Amino acid sequence: MKNVTLKEIASQLGVSVSTVSRALTDSYEINVETKKKVQKLAKDLNYQPNPFAAFLRKHKSNTIALVIPEISNNFFSLVIKGVEAACQENDYYVLIYESHEDFQKEQRIANHLMGGRVDGVLISVCSETRTSDHLKEVLERKIKMVMFDRVLNDIDVSKVTSNDYGNSLEATKLLLSQGCRKIMFLRAGLHLTTMDNREKAYRDALKSYGLNIDDSLVKTFPPSKELDLEELKAYLIDKKPDAVFCSVEHLAIACYDICKELNLKIPNDIKVITFSNLKVARLLNPSLSTISQPAYEIGKTAATLLINEIKGKHQEEGFQNIRLDSKLIKRDSTKKML
Amino acid sequence: MKNVTLKEIASQLGVSVSTVSRALTDSYEINVETKKKVQKLAKDLNYQPNPFAAFLRKHKSNTIALVIPEISNNFFSLVIKGVEAACQENDYYVLIYESHEDFQKEQRIANHLMGGRVDGVLISVCSETRTSDHLKEVLERKIKMVMFDRVLNDIDVSKVTSNDYGNSLEATKLLLSQGCRKIMFLRAGLHLTTMDNREKAYRDALKSYGLNIDDSLVKTFPPSKELDLEELKAYLIDKKPDAVFCSVEHLAIACYDICKELNLKIPNDIKVITFSNLKVARLLNPSLSTISQPAYEIGKTAATLLINEIKGKHQEEGFQNIRLDSKLIKRDSTKKML
DNA sequence: ATGAAAGCGCTAACAC
DNA sequence: GTGTTAGCGCTTTCAT
């Protein structure tokens, strides 16, 4: 079966291409009879408009790019779901790009996007990203942008984040209230705004308890899963903290593995809390206390914001800065005694 | 900054549009000097070709669709990652579509795809899908297709699956060898080939042990996460199996929750094994025995196959039927005694 | 080696 | 209410 085009329908019906085009977009100036005729034939032939022709004409693709560091990740995969939901509601499509926490790849993606493949981009930058020049170039090409979670400060776009500072403060204070005094903070990635906020809250919480801050208890590990377990193990053995606050899930998982190996009992010997969207945290041994980001909502909110911007709505309101609350769920890994 | 086009470059250089086009595709018939000149300016202006114009001309978009029932799922999110990897290697792009286990949505997606948005589609059908008419129509529009995991038998395309039968046989025999004689099999979704294969293996394994098959021990639950916990609980209480073989992860998670509630000890009172790509299965309480599908490889293999088909390679070989092995990992949830 | 021109399928301004 | 026409940006014949 060859592809059905407007021309095909037009010639079969003995009308012009533009009449068909108008009939199909339900233009008010078309005779009801003609309209029906055209619509019927289009349906019978299962006419599907060639999107590229329309895009070329209108310079609108109804497509957005979603650029994330890592696809297979409990947080980002929920984000994807939220984005997909918002797009399905608005008849938009999602192109996925994975930067693999690699700044060069992110740059290449940005470059590609400048070609006008998409009407807008949704991005959470990779951990190596320090400047926003590549993103600014995209903006200059009149492509809309919304950042989420890992945002950059020196760029003027709408942003959707979670309340990293507030929730980290809460988490640290929980550990303190359980009696912990030697709390380790594990960062993932050097230059991420999310990490900065989480660490700052950790420090402020300690200060608010009148404690001195031991910088050697704060350490950065690779953001991706290629974590050096031995290094982390040695660090834990060396420092012997009474609690570990992990800024990302895979660090907590690593701690669980290491504690098992070292025969350290959680929470008696050491307490653990982490940022995580792991659904089965409650079933771990012991159940893991988590700060759970509203990943789905972040994705959905960011995508809706972007689509509205593309449509030119809410332009007047300027750039939004939306901060959503995460949920701290206390479980056994932070219990006083088991 | 306005968008740079071929015309722009041509006029700045005083050459024709076609010369620029040829220079940029590195055509052999262009003077080396001109080529250099053009390429330099293109780079300076950061020229990015308008993809839609090229697509419209060539009827190739270098884009494939990935249609899956559910994005936020340990199996599918790894598949996405694999697909993305294969596409990045080949300079292809991925459009994500989520069918939400809803056949009507799947049909709508298929319809949309017929418009020629993509050169090919990668699909794992939803649990409600019983016929392949909607997919055949896509094929008729000369759009290539590869199915993976949840495939359909009555359609002629390449398929990538995992060895559901073999690995389920192995899993059931493991339970049998641990002394279980009243093994429950929990299906998810009525019409899935994957489920059929898994159930058949379960039955064959019982037969090979000379056991009678009690049909009331096989039951189907909804494939998505909207599982009725109470129904499953009542079923478990009623049947009192000594083992449960779950065909998907969320059923096993539900069993864990229910066992906790009913104070049934895994594996002493009841053993559990499941298909799952959960990374932290080893950290559950007790650690969960899993059949882990090679999700990343499935995605990568399927995408590579599709891209090759689009490129017209390996056409002669006809449709492939690739079956990859899953990995059975024995953990405490199927131990004889703890 | 380079240019002119057609055309991919669609939309929209402009006739009538 | 409908047709004519131009043009979106690119590739690709066909000239020269």
PDB file of N, CA and C in Angstrom, chain B residues 42-83:
ATOM      1  N   ALA B  42      30.375  26.854   7.474  1.00  0.00           N
ATOM      2  CA  ALA B  42      29.297  26.097   8.116  1.00  0.00           C
ATOM      3  C   ALA B  42      29.616  25.918   9.588  1.00  0.00           C
ATOM      4  N   LYS B  43      30.850  25.618   9.850  1.00  0.00           N
ATOM      5  CA  LYS B  43      31.264  25.414  11.230  1.00  0.00           C
ATOM      6  C   LYS B  43      31.185  26.724  12.016  1.00  0.00           C
ATOM      7  N   ASP B  44      31.679  27.774  11.389  1.00  0.00           N
ATOM      8  CA  ASP B  44      31.674  29.068  12.063  1.00  0.00           C
ATOM      9  C   ASP B  44      30.264  29.522  12.414  1.00  0.00           C
ATOM     10  N   LEU B  45      29.368  29.300  11.497  1.00  0.00           N
ATOM     11  CA  LEU B  45      27.988  29.719  11.743  1.00  0.00           C
ATOM     12  C   LEU B  45      27.237  28.678  12.568  1.00  0.00           C
ATOM     13  N   ASN B  46      27.931  27.587  12.876  1.00  0.00           N
ATOM     14  CA  ASN B  46      27.309  26.465  13.565  1.00  0.00           C
ATOM     15  C   ASN B  46      26.038  26.034  12.821  1.00  0.00           C
ATOM     16  N   TYR B  47      26.244  25.753  11.571  1.00  0.00           N
ATOM     17  CA  TYR B  47      25.126  25.290  10.747  1.00  0.00           C
ATOM     18  C   TYR B  47      24.631  23.923  11.215  1.00  0.00           C
ATOM     19  N   GLN B  48      23.330  23.795  11.375  1.00  0.00           N
ATOM     20  CA  GLN B  48      22.721  22.505  11.698  1.00  0.00           C
ATOM     21  C   GLN B  48      21.622  22.282  10.680  1.00  0.00           C
ATOM     22  N   PRO B  49      21.723  21.224   9.902  1.00  0.00           N
ATOM     23  CA  PRO B  49      20.715  20.996   8.870  1.00  0.00           C
ATOM     24  C   PRO B  49      19.319  20.871   9.467  1.00  0.00           C
ATOM     25  N   ASN B  50      18.369  21.374   8.770  1.00  0.00           N
ATOM     26  CA  ASN B  50      16.984  21.199   9.194  1.00  0.00           C
ATOM     27  C   ASN B  50      16.575  19.770   8.868  1.00  0.00           C
ATOM     28  N   PRO B  51      16.361  18.987   9.904  1.00  0.00           N
ATOM     29  CA  PRO B  51      16.100  17.576   9.664  1.00  0.00           C
ATOM     30  C   PRO B  51      14.844  17.333   8.845  1.00  0.00           C
ATOM     31  N   PHE B  52      13.833  18.148   9.049  1.00  0.00           N
ATOM     32  CA  PHE B  52      12.559  17.872   8.392  1.00  0.00           C
ATOM     33  C   PHE B  52      12.632  18.030   6.886  1.00  0.00           C
ATOM     34  N   ALA B  53      13.419  18.995   6.465  1.00  0.00           N
ATOM     35  CA  ALA B  53      13.577  19.186   5.032  1.00  0.00           C
ATOM     36  C   ALA B  53      14.209  17.949   4.415  1.00  0.00           C
ATOM     37  N   ALA B  54      15.250  17.474   5.059  1.00  0.00           N
ATOM     38  CA  ALA B  54      15.930  16.291   4.544  1.00  0.00           C
ATOM     39  C   ALA B  54      15.008  15.079   4.581  1.00  0.00           C
ATOM     40  N   PHE B  55      14.262  14.947   5.652  1.00  0.00           N
ATOM     41  CA  PHE B  55      13.376  13.797   5.808  1.00  0.00           C
ATOM     42  C   PHE B  55      12.314  13.803   4.719  1.00  0.00           C
ATOM     43  N   LEU B  56      11.810  14.984   4.485  1.00  0.00           N
ATOM     44  CA  LEU B  56      10.747  15.111   3.502  1.00  0.00           C
ATOM     45  C   LEU B  56      11.274  14.675   2.133  1.00  0.00           C
ATOM     46  N   ARG B  57      12.461  15.072   1.846  1.00  0.00           N
ATOM     47  CA  ARG B  57      13.089  14.720   0.577  1.00  0.00           C
ATOM     48  C   ARG B  57      13.367  13.212   0.491  1.00  0.00           C
ATOM     49  N   LYS B  58      14.015  12.713   1.535  1.00  0.00           N
ATOM     50  CA  LYS B  58      14.540  11.343   1.447  1.00  0.00           C
ATOM     51  C   LYS B  58      13.598  10.273   1.984  1.00  0.00           C
ATOM     52  N   HIS B  59      12.571  10.713   2.625  1.00  0.00           N
ATOM     53  CA  HIS B  59      11.670   9.749   3.267  1.00  0.00           C
ATOM     54  C   HIS B  59      12.404   8.840   4.219  1.00  0.00           C
ATOM     55  N   LYS B  60      13.344   9.435   4.916  1.00  0.00           N
ATOM     56  CA  LYS B  60      14.039   8.700   5.973  1.00  0.00           C
ATOM     57  C   LYS B  60      14.272   9.657   7.120  1.00  0.00           C
ATOM     58  N   SER B  61      13.930   9.250   8.305  1.00  0.00           N
ATOM     59  CA  SER B  61      14.018  10.169   9.426  1.00  0.00           C
ATOM     60  C   SER B  61      15.112   9.806  10.421  1.00  0.00           C
ATOM     61  N   ASN B  62      15.757   8.663  10.212  1.00  0.00           N
ATOM     62  CA  ASN B  62      16.748   8.191  11.178  1.00  0.00           C
ATOM     63  C   ASN B  62      16.179   8.149  12.593  1.00  0.00           C
ATOM     64  N   THR B  63      14.933   7.853  12.654  1.00  0.00           N
ATOM     65  CA  THR B  63      14.271   7.809  13.949  1.00  0.00           C
ATOM     66  C   THR B  63      13.486   6.513  14.049  1.00  0.00           C
ATOM     67  N   ILE B  64      13.532   5.898  15.207  1.00  0.00           N
ATOM     68  CA  ILE B  64      12.698   4.723  15.406  1.00  0.00           C
ATOM     69  C   ILE B  64      11.777   4.965  16.602  1.00  0.00           C
ATOM     70  N   ALA B  65      10.681   4.265  16.594  1.00  0.00           N
ATOM     71  CA  ALA B  65       9.749   4.362  17.712  1.00  0.00           C
ATOM     72  C   ALA B  65       9.979   3.171  18.628  1.00  0.00           C
ATOM     73  N   LEU B  66       9.893   3.434  19.919  1.00  0.00           N
ATOM     74  CA  LEU B  66       9.956   2.348  20.886  1.00  0.00           C
ATOM     75  C   LEU B  66       8.619   2.344  21.610  1.00  0.00           C
ATOM     76  N   VAL B  67       7.852   1.296  21.391  1.00  0.00           N
ATOM     77  CA  VAL B  67       6.515   1.224  21.990  1.00  0.00           C
ATOM     78  C   VAL B  67       6.503   0.184  23.093  1.00  0.00           C
ATOM     79  N   ILE B  68       6.307   0.633  24.313  1.00  0.00           N
ATOM     80  CA  ILE B  68       6.301  -0.288  25.443  1.00  0.00           C
ATOM     81  C   ILE B  68       5.084  -0.049  26.327  1.00  0.00           C
ATOM     82  N   PRO B  69       4.702  -1.089  27.062  1.00  0.00           N
ATOM     83  CA  PRO B  69       3.499  -0.969  27.885  1.00  0.00           C
ATOM     84  C   PRO B  69       3.708  -0.048  29.081  1.00  0.00           C
ATOM     85  N   GLU B  70       4.943   0.045  29.539  1.00  0.00           N
ATOM     86  CA  GLU B  70       5.153   0.692  30.836  1.00  0.00           C
ATOM     87  C   GLU B  70       6.598   1.153  30.915  1.00  0.00           C
ATOM     88  N   ILE B  71       6.797   2.426  31.175  1.00  0.00           N
ATOM     89  CA  ILE B  71       8.160   2.958  31.173  1.00  0.00           C
ATOM     90  C   ILE B  71       8.897   2.678  32.461  1.00  0.00           C
ATOM     91  N   SER B  72       8.214   2.951  33.562  1.00  0.00           N
ATOM     92  CA  SER B  72       8.894   2.860  34.835  1.00  0.00           C
ATOM     93  C   SER B  72       8.794   1.443  35.379  1.00  0.00           C
ATOM     94  N   ASN B  73       9.706   0.636  34.923  1.00  0.00           N
ATOM     95  CA  ASN B  73       9.650  -0.799  35.173  1.00  0.00           C
ATOM     96  C   ASN B  73      11.074  -1.273  34.980  1.00  0.00           C
ATOM     97  N   ASN B  74      11.561  -2.055  35.910  1.00  0.00           N
ATOM     98  CA  ASN B  74      12.982  -2.403  35.860  1.00  0.00           C
ATOM     99  C   ASN B  74      13.381  -3.089  34.562  1.00  0.00           C
ATOM    100  N   PHE B  75      12.472  -3.873  34.020  1.00  0.00           N
ATOM    101  CA  PHE B  75      12.796  -4.539  32.759  1.00  0.00           C
ATOM    102  C   PHE B  75      12.812  -3.539  31.607  1.00  0.00           C
ATOM    103  N   PHE B  76      11.730  -2.826  31.436  1.00  0.00           N
ATOM    104  CA  PHE B  76      11.635  -1.949  30.271  1.00  0.00           C
ATOM    105  C   PHE B  76      12.605  -0.771  30.325  1.00  0.00           C
ATOM    106  N   SER B  77      12.926  -0.320  31.513  1.00  0.00           N
ATOM    107  CA  SER B  77      13.821   0.830  31.524  1.00  0.00           C
ATOM    108  C   SER B  77      15.233   0.397  31.113  1.00  0.00           C
ATOM    109  N   LEU B  78      15.559  -0.861  31.373  1.00  0.00           N
ATOM    110  CA  LEU B  78      16.841  -1.364  30.865  1.00  0.00           C
ATOM    111  C   LEU B  78      16.786  -1.569  29.359  1.00  0.00           C
ATOM    112  N   VAL B  79      15.625  -1.979  28.888  1.00  0.00           N
ATOM    113  CA  VAL B  79      15.448  -2.123  27.441  1.00  0.00           C
ATOM    114  C   VAL B  79      15.661  -0.763  26.760  1.00  0.00           C
ATOM    115  N   ILE B  80      15.043   0.258  27.314  1.00  0.00           N
ATOM    116  CA  ILE B  80      15.198   1.605  26.752  1.00  0.00           C
ATOM    117  C   ILE B  80      16.675   1.949  26.651  1.00  0.00           C
ATOM    118  N   LYS B  81      17.388   1.650  27.719  1.00  0.00           N
ATOM    119  CA  LYS B  81      18.816   1.954  27.753  1.00  0.00           C
ATOM    120  C   LYS B  81      19.563   1.233  26.633  1.00  0.00           C
ATOM    121  N   GLY B  82      19.222  -0.023  26.424  1.00  0.00           N
ATOM    122  CA  GLY B  82      19.868  -0.791  25.362  1.00  0.00           C
ATOM    123  C   GLY B  82      19.540  -0.239  23.981  1.00  0.00           C
ATOM    124  N   VAL B  83      18.302   0.128  23.811  1.00  0.00           N
ATOM    125  CA  VAL B  83      17.869   0.691  22.525  1.00  0.00           C
ATOM    126  C   VAL B  83      18.607   2.002  22.271  1.00  0.00           C
TER     127      VAL B  83
END
